[in-house]
Coordinates of C-alpha atoms in Angstrom, one line a residue:
M1 CA 44.5 -5.9 29.9
S2 CA 44.9 -2.3 28.5
D3 CA 43.8 1.0 30.5
H4 CA 40.9 1.4 28.1
E5 CA 39.8 -2.2 28.3
E6 CA 39.7 -1.9 32.2
V7 CA 37.7 1.2 32.0
I8 CA 35.3 -0.5 29.7
K9 CA 35.1 -3.4 32.1
F10 CA 34.6 -1.1 35.1
E11 CA 31.7 0.7 33.3
E12 CA 29.8 -2.5 32.3
E13 CA 30.5 -3.7 36.0
G14 CA 28.8 -0.6 37.0
I15 CA 25.8 -0.9 34.8
R16 CA 25.4 -4.6 36.0
L17 CA 25.4 -3.7 39.7
L18 CA 22.9 -0.7 38.9
K19 CA 20.6 -3.1 37.2
E20 CA 20.8 -5.7 40.1
S21 CA 20.1 -2.9 42.8
L22 CA 17.0 -1.7 40.5
D23 CA 15.6 -5.1 40.0
K24 CA 15.5 -5.6 43.8
T25 CA 13.5 -2.4 44.0
E26 CA 9.9 -2.9 45.0
D27 CA 8.5 -0.6 42.6
Y28 CA 10.4 -2.0 39.7
Q29 CA 8.3 -5.1 40.2
V30 CA 5.1 -3.1 39.3
P31 CA 4.1 -1.9 35.9
H32 CA 4.8 1.4 34.6
V33 CA 3.3 3.8 32.1
F34 CA 5.2 6.5 30.8
V35 CA 3.0 9.2 29.1
V36 CA 4.9 11.6 26.8
G37 CA 2.6 14.8 26.5
G38 CA 3.2 16.6 23.4
A39 CA 4.8 13.6 21.7
S40 CA 4.5 15.3 18.2
G41 CA 6.8 18.0 19.3
D42 CA 10.5 18.6 18.9
L43 CA 11.5 18.1 22.5
A44 CA 9.8 14.8 22.4
K45 CA 11.5 14.0 19.1
K46 CA 15.0 14.9 19.7
K47 CA 15.2 14.2 23.8
I48 CA 12.5 12.4 25.4
Y49 CA 11.9 9.3 23.1
P50 CA 15.7 8.8 22.3
T51 CA 16.2 9.0 26.2
L52 CA 13.5 6.4 26.9
W53 CA 15.0 4.1 24.2
G54 CA 18.4 4.5 25.8
L55 CA 17.0 3.6 29.2
Y56 CA 15.0 0.7 27.8
K57 CA 17.9 -1.0 26.1
D58 CA 20.3 -0.6 29.0
Q59 CA 17.4 -2.3 31.1
L60 CA 17.4 0.5 33.6
I61 CA 13.7 1.0 33.7
P62 CA 11.1 -1.6 34.9
K63 CA 10.7 -4.6 32.1
Q64 CA 7.0 -3.9 32.1
T65 CA 7.1 -0.2 31.1
F66 CA 4.6 1.0 28.4
F67 CA 5.0 4.2 26.8
V68 CA 2.2 6.3 25.4
G69 CA 2.4 9.2 23.3
Y70 CA -0.4 11.9 23.6
A71 CA -0.7 15.0 21.2
R72 CA -3.2 17.0 19.2
S73 CA -1.8 15.6 16.0
K74 CA -3.5 12.6 14.6
F75 CA -1.0 10.0 13.3
S76 CA -0.3 6.3 13.8
I77 CA 2.4 4.7 15.9
L78 CA 4.3 4.1 12.7
E79 CA 4.1 7.6 11.8
L80 CA 5.5 8.4 15.3
R81 CA 8.2 5.9 14.8
E82 CA 9.4 7.3 11.5
K83 CA 9.4 10.7 13.2
V84 CA 11.6 10.0 16.1
E85 CA 13.8 7.0 15.5
P86 CA 16.2 8.9 13.2
F87 CA 17.4 10.5 16.6
F88 CA 17.9 7.1 18.3
K89 CA 21.5 5.7 18.8
V90 CA 21.0 2.1 17.7
G91 CA 24.0 -0.4 17.8
P92 CA 24.6 -2.9 15.1
N93 CA 23.3 -5.8 17.4
E94 CA 20.3 -4.0 19.0
N95 CA 17.6 -4.2 16.2
E96 CA 15.8 -7.0 18.1
V97 CA 15.8 -5.0 21.2
L98 CA 14.6 -2.0 19.3
E99 CA 11.5 -3.9 17.7
E100 CA 10.8 -5.0 21.6
F101 CA 10.8 -1.3 22.4
W102 CA 8.3 -0.3 19.9
K103 CA 5.9 -3.1 20.9
M104 CA 5.6 -1.4 24.3
N105 CA 4.7 1.9 22.4
S106 CA 1.3 3.4 21.7
Y107 CA -0.3 6.6 20.7
V108 CA -3.3 8.6 21.5
A109 CA -4.6 11.6 20.0
G110 CA -6.5 14.3 21.9
S111 CA -6.7 17.9 23.1
Y112 CA -5.2 19.5 26.1
D113 CA -8.3 21.2 27.4
K114 CA -11.2 18.7 27.1
G115 CA -12.1 16.2 29.8
P116 CA -13.4 13.4 27.4
D117 CA -10.1 13.2 25.7
F118 CA -8.3 12.5 29.0
Q119 CA -10.9 9.9 29.9
T120 CA -10.0 8.4 26.5
L121 CA -6.3 8.5 27.5
D122 CA -6.9 6.8 31.0
S123 CA -9.0 4.0 29.4
H124 CA -6.1 3.3 27.0
I125 CA -3.6 3.2 29.9
R126 CA -6.0 0.9 32.0
G127 CA -6.2 -1.4 28.8
L128 CA -2.4 -1.6 29.0
S129 CA -2.4 -2.2 32.8
C130 CA -5.2 -1.8 35.2
K131 CA -2.5 -1.3 38.2
A132 CA 0.3 0.8 37.1
H133 CA 2.4 3.7 38.4
R134 CA 2.2 6.5 36.0
I135 CA 4.9 9.1 34.8
I136 CA 3.3 12.0 32.9
Y137 CA 6.0 14.2 31.1
L138 CA 4.7 17.5 29.7
A139 CA 6.8 18.3 26.9
L140 CA 4.4 21.2 26.1
P141 CA 4.5 24.8 26.0
P142 CA 3.5 26.5 29.5
T143 CA 0.4 28.1 28.0
V144 CA -1.5 24.6 28.3
Y145 CA -0.1 23.7 31.6
Q146 CA -3.1 24.7 33.6
S147 CA -5.8 23.0 31.5
I148 CA -3.7 19.6 31.2
T149 CA -2.7 19.4 34.6
K150 CA -6.4 19.9 35.7
N151 CA -7.7 17.2 33.3
I152 CA -4.6 14.8 34.6
H153 CA -5.7 15.4 37.9
D154 CA -9.4 14.8 37.2
Y155 CA -9.1 11.9 34.8
C156 CA -5.6 10.4 34.6
M157 CA -4.3 9.6 38.0
A158 CA -3.2 6.2 39.0
P159 CA -5.1 4.0 41.3
K160 CA -4.8 4.6 44.9
E161 CA -2.3 1.8 45.4
C162 CA -0.1 3.2 42.7
W163 CA 1.6 6.5 42.5
T164 CA 1.4 9.4 39.7
R165 CA 4.6 11.7 38.9
I166 CA 4.3 14.8 36.7
I167 CA 7.4 16.1 35.0
V168 CA 7.2 19.8 34.2
E169 CA 9.5 21.4 31.8
K170 CA 10.8 25.1 31.9
P171 CA 9.8 28.0 31.7
F172 CA 8.2 27.9 35.0
G173 CA 6.5 31.4 34.5
H174 CA 8.1 34.5 33.2
D175 CA 8.3 36.4 36.6
S176 CA 7.4 35.9 40.3
Q177 CA 3.9 36.4 39.8
S178 CA 3.3 34.0 37.0
S179 CA 5.6 31.4 38.7
A180 CA 3.6 31.8 41.8
E181 CA 0.1 31.4 40.1
L182 CA 1.6 28.3 38.2
S183 CA 3.0 27.0 41.5
K184 CA -0.3 27.7 43.4
H185 CA -2.5 25.9 40.6
L186 CA 0.0 22.8 40.6
S187 CA -0.1 22.5 44.5
G188 CA -3.8 22.6 44.4
L189 CA -3.8 19.6 42.5
F190 CA -0.6 17.7 43.3
V191 CA 1.7 17.2 46.5
E192 CA 5.3 18.3 46.1
N193 CA 6.5 14.7 45.9
Q194 CA 4.6 14.2 42.9
L195 CA 6.0 17.4 40.9
Y196 CA 9.2 17.0 39.1
R197 CA 10.3 20.5 37.7
I198 CA 12.9 19.6 35.2
D199 CA 16.1 21.6 34.6
H200 CA 18.2 19.5 32.4
Y201 CA 21.3 21.1 33.4
L202 CA 20.8 19.5 36.8
G203 CA 21.4 16.3 35.0
K204 CA 24.8 17.1 33.5
E205 CA 27.6 15.1 34.7
M206 CA 29.9 17.9 35.9
V207 CA 27.0 19.8 37.5
Q208 CA 26.3 16.8 39.5
N209 CA 30.0 16.5 40.4
L210 CA 29.9 19.8 42.0
V211 CA 28.7 18.5 45.3
I212 CA 31.5 15.8 45.5
Q213 CA 34.2 18.4 44.4
R214 CA 32.8 20.6 47.2
F215 CA 32.5 18.1 49.9
G216 CA 34.5 15.2 48.9
N217 CA 37.9 16.8 48.9
R218 CA 39.4 18.3 52.0
M219 CA 41.9 20.3 50.2
F220 CA 39.2 22.8 49.0
A221 CA 37.4 23.3 52.3
P222 CA 39.7 25.8 53.7
L223 CA 39.9 27.7 50.4
W224 CA 36.3 27.8 49.9
N225 CA 35.4 31.3 51.4
R226 CA 35.8 35.0 51.0
D227 CA 39.4 35.0 52.5
N228 CA 40.9 33.1 49.5
I229 CA 38.3 33.5 46.7
A230 CA 38.6 36.7 44.6
S231 CA 35.4 35.9 42.4
V232 CA 33.3 33.2 40.8
V233 CA 32.4 33.4 37.1
I234 CA 29.8 30.9 36.0
S235 CA 29.6 31.1 31.9
F236 CA 27.3 29.7 29.1
K237 CA 28.3 30.5 25.6
E238 CA 26.9 29.3 22.5
P239 CA 28.4 29.8 18.9
F240 CA 25.4 30.0 17.2
G241 CA 22.5 32.4 16.8
T242 CA 18.6 32.4 17.3
F243 CA 17.7 32.2 13.6
G244 CA 14.5 30.2 13.0
R245 CA 13.6 30.0 16.6
G246 CA 13.8 33.9 17.1
G247 CA 10.1 34.4 17.5
Y248 CA 10.2 32.2 20.6
F249 CA 13.3 33.5 21.9
D250 CA 12.1 37.0 21.6
T251 CA 9.5 36.4 24.1
F252 CA 11.9 35.3 26.8
G253 CA 15.5 36.5 26.2
I254 CA 18.7 35.1 27.5
I255 CA 18.2 35.9 31.4
R256 CA 14.9 33.9 31.4
D257 CA 16.2 31.2 28.9
V258 CA 19.6 30.5 30.7
M259 CA 20.5 32.7 33.5
Q260 CA 17.9 32.7 36.0
N261 CA 17.6 28.9 35.8
H262 CA 20.7 27.0 34.6
L263 CA 23.4 29.4 35.9
L264 CA 21.7 30.2 39.1
Q265 CA 21.3 26.5 39.9
M266 CA 25.0 26.0 39.4
L267 CA 25.7 29.3 41.6
S268 CA 23.5 27.4 44.5
L269 CA 25.5 24.1 44.5
I270 CA 28.7 26.1 44.4
A271 CA 27.8 28.5 47.4
M272 CA 25.7 26.2 49.6
E273 CA 26.8 24.9 52.9
K274 CA 27.4 21.1 53.6
P275 CA 24.0 19.5 53.8
V276 CA 23.5 16.9 56.7
S277 CA 23.0 14.1 54.2
L278 CA 22.6 13.5 50.4
N279 CA 19.0 13.4 50.9
A280 CA 17.1 15.4 48.2
E281 CA 15.4 17.6 50.9
D282 CA 18.6 18.2 52.6
I283 CA 20.5 19.5 49.6
R284 CA 17.4 21.4 48.5
N285 CA 17.2 23.0 52.0
E286 CA 20.8 24.2 51.4
K287 CA 20.3 25.6 48.1
V288 CA 17.2 27.7 49.0
K289 CA 19.4 29.1 52.1
V290 CA 21.9 30.5 49.6
L291 CA 19.3 32.0 47.4
K292 CA 17.6 33.5 50.3
C293 CA 21.0 35.4 50.8
I294 CA 21.0 37.1 47.5
K295 CA 19.5 40.4 46.9
P296 CA 17.6 41.4 43.7
I297 CA 20.1 42.2 40.9
E298 CA 20.7 45.9 40.2
I299 CA 20.8 47.1 36.7
T300 CA 24.1 48.8 37.3
E301 CA 25.6 45.4 37.8
V302 CA 24.4 44.1 34.6
V303 CA 25.5 44.3 30.9
L304 CA 22.9 43.5 28.2
G305 CA 24.0 42.6 24.6
Q306 CA 22.4 41.8 21.2
Y307 CA 24.5 40.3 18.3
M308 CA 24.7 41.7 14.8
G309 CA 25.8 39.6 11.7
D310 CA 29.3 39.8 10.7
P311 CA 29.5 40.9 7.2
N312 CA 32.7 38.7 6.6
G313 CA 31.2 35.8 8.5
P314 CA 32.0 32.2 7.0
N315 CA 28.4 31.1 6.5
E316 CA 25.0 32.8 6.2
D317 CA 24.1 32.1 9.9
S318 CA 27.2 34.3 11.1
R319 CA 26.2 37.1 8.7
T320 CA 22.5 37.3 10.0
G321 CA 22.0 39.4 13.0
Y322 CA 19.3 38.8 15.6
L323 CA 17.0 41.5 14.1
D324 CA 17.4 40.2 10.8
D325 CA 15.3 37.1 11.9
P326 CA 11.8 37.4 10.2
G327 CA 10.3 36.4 13.6
V328 CA 11.8 39.2 15.4
S329 CA 10.6 42.8 15.4
K330 CA 13.0 45.2 13.9
D331 CA 13.1 47.2 17.1
S332 CA 13.4 44.4 19.4
V333 CA 15.5 45.2 22.6
T334 CA 15.6 41.6 23.8
P335 CA 19.2 40.8 25.1
T336 CA 20.9 37.5 23.4
F337 CA 23.9 38.2 26.0
A338 CA 23.9 39.2 29.6
T339 CA 26.6 39.5 32.4
A340 CA 25.1 39.9 35.9
V341 CA 27.0 40.3 39.4
L342 CA 25.4 38.6 42.4
F343 CA 26.4 38.8 46.1
V344 CA 25.7 36.1 48.7
K345 CA 25.4 37.9 51.8
N346 CA 26.4 35.3 54.6
E347 CA 29.6 34.9 56.6
R348 CA 31.3 32.6 53.9
W349 CA 30.7 34.9 50.8
D350 CA 30.5 38.4 51.9
G351 CA 32.0 40.7 49.4
V352 CA 32.8 37.9 46.8
P353 CA 31.1 38.5 43.3
F354 CA 29.5 35.7 41.7
I355 CA 29.4 36.7 38.0
L356 CA 26.9 35.2 35.8
R357 CA 27.3 35.3 32.0
C358 CA 25.6 33.8 28.9
G359 CA 25.1 34.6 25.5
K360 CA 24.2 33.3 21.9
A361 CA 26.5 33.9 18.6
L362 CA 29.7 34.0 20.7
N363 CA 33.2 32.7 19.6
E364 CA 32.8 29.2 21.2
R365 CA 30.7 26.6 22.8
K366 CA 31.4 26.4 26.5
A367 CA 29.7 26.2 30.0
E368 CA 32.0 26.3 33.0
V369 CA 32.4 27.4 36.6
R370 CA 35.9 29.4 37.3
V371 CA 36.7 29.9 40.7
Q372 CA 39.5 32.6 40.9
L373 CA 41.7 32.8 44.0
K374 CA 43.2 36.1 45.4
D375 CA 46.6 37.0 44.5
V376 CA 49.4 35.6 46.3
S377 CA 50.6 37.7 49.3
G378 CA 54.3 39.1 49.3
D379 CA 55.1 38.1 45.6
I380 CA 58.7 37.6 45.3
F381 CA 58.9 36.9 41.6
T382 CA 59.4 39.3 38.8
R383 CA 56.5 41.7 38.6
G384 CA 53.8 40.5 36.6
Q385 CA 54.8 36.9 36.2
L386 CA 52.4 35.4 38.7
A387 CA 48.8 34.8 37.6
R388 CA 45.8 34.0 39.9
N389 CA 45.1 30.4 40.6
E390 CA 41.8 29.1 39.1
L391 CA 39.8 25.9 39.8
V392 CA 37.8 25.4 36.5
I393 CA 35.1 23.0 36.2
R394 CA 34.2 22.4 32.5
V395 CA 30.6 21.3 32.1
Q396 CA 30.5 21.0 28.3
P397 CA 32.1 20.2 25.9
D398 CA 35.2 17.9 26.8
E399 CA 34.1 17.4 30.4
A400 CA 37.1 18.3 32.8
V401 CA 38.1 19.7 36.2
Y402 CA 41.4 21.4 36.2
M403 CA 43.4 23.6 38.5
K404 CA 45.3 26.5 37.0
I405 CA 48.6 26.9 38.8
M406 CA 52.2 28.5 38.4
G407 CA 55.1 26.4 37.8
K408 CA 58.6 27.0 36.8
K409 CA 59.3 27.5 33.0
P410 CA 61.5 24.5 31.6
G411 CA 65.1 25.6 31.2
N412 CA 67.9 27.6 32.9
S413 CA 65.8 30.5 33.8
F414 CA 63.7 30.9 37.0
D415 CA 60.8 32.2 35.2
C416 CA 57.2 31.3 36.0
E417 CA 54.4 30.0 33.6
E418 CA 50.7 29.0 34.2
T419 CA 50.1 25.3 34.0
E420 CA 47.6 22.8 35.2
L421 CA 46.6 19.9 37.3
D422 CA 44.2 18.3 35.0
L423 CA 41.4 15.6 35.1
T424 CA 40.0 15.6 31.7
Y425 CA 37.1 13.1 31.6
A426 CA 38.0 11.9 28.0
S427 CA 41.5 10.8 29.0
R428 CA 41.0 9.6 32.8
Y429 CA 37.7 7.8 31.7
A430 CA 38.4 6.8 28.2
G431 CA 35.7 4.7 26.6
V432 CA 33.2 5.4 29.3
K433 CA 29.8 6.4 28.2
L434 CA 28.4 9.6 30.2
P435 CA 24.7 9.3 30.6
D436 CA 22.8 12.1 28.8
A437 CA 21.4 14.6 31.2
Y438 CA 17.8 13.4 30.5
E439 CA 18.7 9.9 31.1
R440 CA 19.8 10.6 34.5
L441 CA 16.9 12.7 35.3
I442 CA 14.2 10.5 34.0
L443 CA 15.7 7.6 35.8
D444 CA 15.6 9.7 38.7
V445 CA 11.9 10.0 38.2
F446 CA 11.3 6.2 38.1
L447 CA 13.2 6.0 41.3
G448 CA 11.4 8.8 43.1
S449 CA 14.5 10.9 43.7
Q450 CA 13.9 14.5 43.7
I451 CA 17.5 15.6 44.3
H452 CA 18.1 17.0 41.0
F453 CA 14.8 18.7 40.5
V454 CA 13.7 22.3 41.5
R455 CA 11.5 22.7 44.5
S456 CA 8.8 25.4 44.5
D457 CA 10.7 27.5 47.2
E458 CA 13.8 27.4 45.2
L459 CA 11.8 28.7 42.3
A460 CA 10.3 31.5 44.2
E461 CA 13.5 32.6 45.4
A462 CA 15.2 32.5 41.9
W463 CA 12.3 34.7 40.5
R464 CA 12.6 37.2 43.5
I465 CA 16.3 37.7 42.6
F466 CA 15.5 38.4 38.8
T467 CA 12.0 39.8 38.5
P468 CA 12.9 43.5 39.6
L469 CA 15.6 43.4 36.8
L470 CA 13.3 41.7 34.2
H471 CA 10.5 44.3 34.8
K472 CA 12.8 47.2 34.5
I473 CA 14.4 45.9 31.2
D474 CA 10.8 45.3 29.8
K475 CA 9.1 48.6 31.1
E476 CA 12.0 50.8 30.1
R477 CA 13.2 48.9 27.0
I478 CA 16.6 49.3 27.9
K479 CA 18.7 48.9 24.6
P480 CA 21.5 46.3 24.6
V481 CA 24.8 46.8 23.6
K482 CA 25.6 45.5 20.1
Y483 CA 28.4 42.7 19.5
T484 CA 29.5 41.0 16.5
F485 CA 28.5 37.4 15.7
G486 CA 31.5 35.2 16.8
S487 CA 33.0 37.5 19.1
R488 CA 33.6 37.4 22.9
G489 CA 30.5 39.5 23.4
P490 CA 30.5 43.2 24.2
K491 CA 33.5 44.7 25.7
E492 CA 31.4 46.4 28.6
S493 CA 31.0 42.7 29.8
D494 CA 34.9 42.3 30.1
D495 CA 35.1 45.9 31.8
L496 CA 32.3 44.6 34.4
L497 CA 34.3 41.5 35.2
K498 CA 37.4 43.5 35.8
K499 CA 35.5 46.0 37.8
Y500 CA 34.4 43.1 40.1
N501 CA 37.7 41.3 40.6
F502 CA 37.9 38.8 38.0
T503 CA 41.5 39.1 36.2
Y504 CA 41.7 38.0 32.6
T505 CA 45.3 37.8 31.3
G506 CA 44.6 36.0 27.8
T507 CA 48.1 34.3 28.5
Y508 CA 46.7 30.8 29.2
K509 CA 44.9 28.4 27.0
W510 CA 43.7 24.9 28.3
K511 CA 45.0 22.3 26.2
N512 CA 42.7 19.3 25.7
E513 CA 45.0 16.8 24.3
A514 CA 42.8 13.6 25.2
K515 CA 42.3 11.4 22.4
I516 CA 38.5 11.2 22.3

């Protein structure tokens, strides 16, 4: 049997064992109803329905799970199918299962603020099963959260012997005050174990791998502190701009869209102390402790950028600047790029800069964590030959973990060169299907696991760190530095990294030679 066949067999065996364990779960013997609020929207079309299909065909959710779309648009289940099915991954032998999936689907049209419409929704659900657990996904803009959650609470809760779980999409407010108001509203309607605040980054393979990398490898334990680590850089880069959705993006900006949630969540997993167990509350307690150690960010430790078009770009998108979007005001100062430096004031991390960096219209698509170690003491080699060791966790694309180390350059010389100890997933786990982030997270909701969801106190601490900075940017209309579409971003960002002890040599390029 080839290595590839062994891996596929291992994956199939893993899915079989998971199915068996789920089938023994008491809750899985009870009917479930999954309501997609905002079923006519883009998120439902591109993510939620394809995820539900994937879980259904792999038999990872209860057999008696009914799917109910709910939105203001009036159309039939056939029209819904035509809208969402192009985003499904359907194998050549899965058409029969696909038809079975659609038989479990229905659709109800209604408003988000009128009680009688939710009474109709409740009657529809009871018609499917009078005793069913309910999961309600709010794939909706936050402007309707208060009215829809109030109506769910008043009219659409499951019977007492069953549970109801509410999935809430970000953004969870736009500053400390609005987030606190939303949290207060939700806590007045539901208890914390009914609320699943979803940040899809917490469902990504390599983000979930952070906990195992940290606490499952003895070799990292003595290194993971201020005595050995010079800096930690967490990056999120996208090679495309915001054209077509600039009006939406302009109300949030890159800090609210990416940095305050995705990147800060990764920081908390990297910096937290070992939890007493893998219980959701134990892990979330440690994440909150880390966030409490971080002071609000100062504007002097931030670089803001906004992309402009490249006149020589290869396509129209690259030649279009942020301010060229008809949905964006010509005098907008909304940042499309940001670098910020944070410090965790505790015994382990005091003095180590955590640098968060994210942006649109950059030179590549990449999300990674880069832990850079300090220089070797007593360097005996030719001056300038040694580069710093780095542990790199590549979240996307091409999931990988590699350690950048120094080695002897092949040949008769005694020169050093940068190389790596490499775990590239596409090579080590060739043929293994990595679940989509939404698949993992929605499965967790079925199982009642909140380990990868954001708790209310986590949310409050995250906004405490960023709100003063965001208010200053908004009030003073701080002008971002211009950078060209397709570049690395503003030069000022590289200068800030250098100032805070991150060394970029430009001499090393990770080679992903795996056959994907």
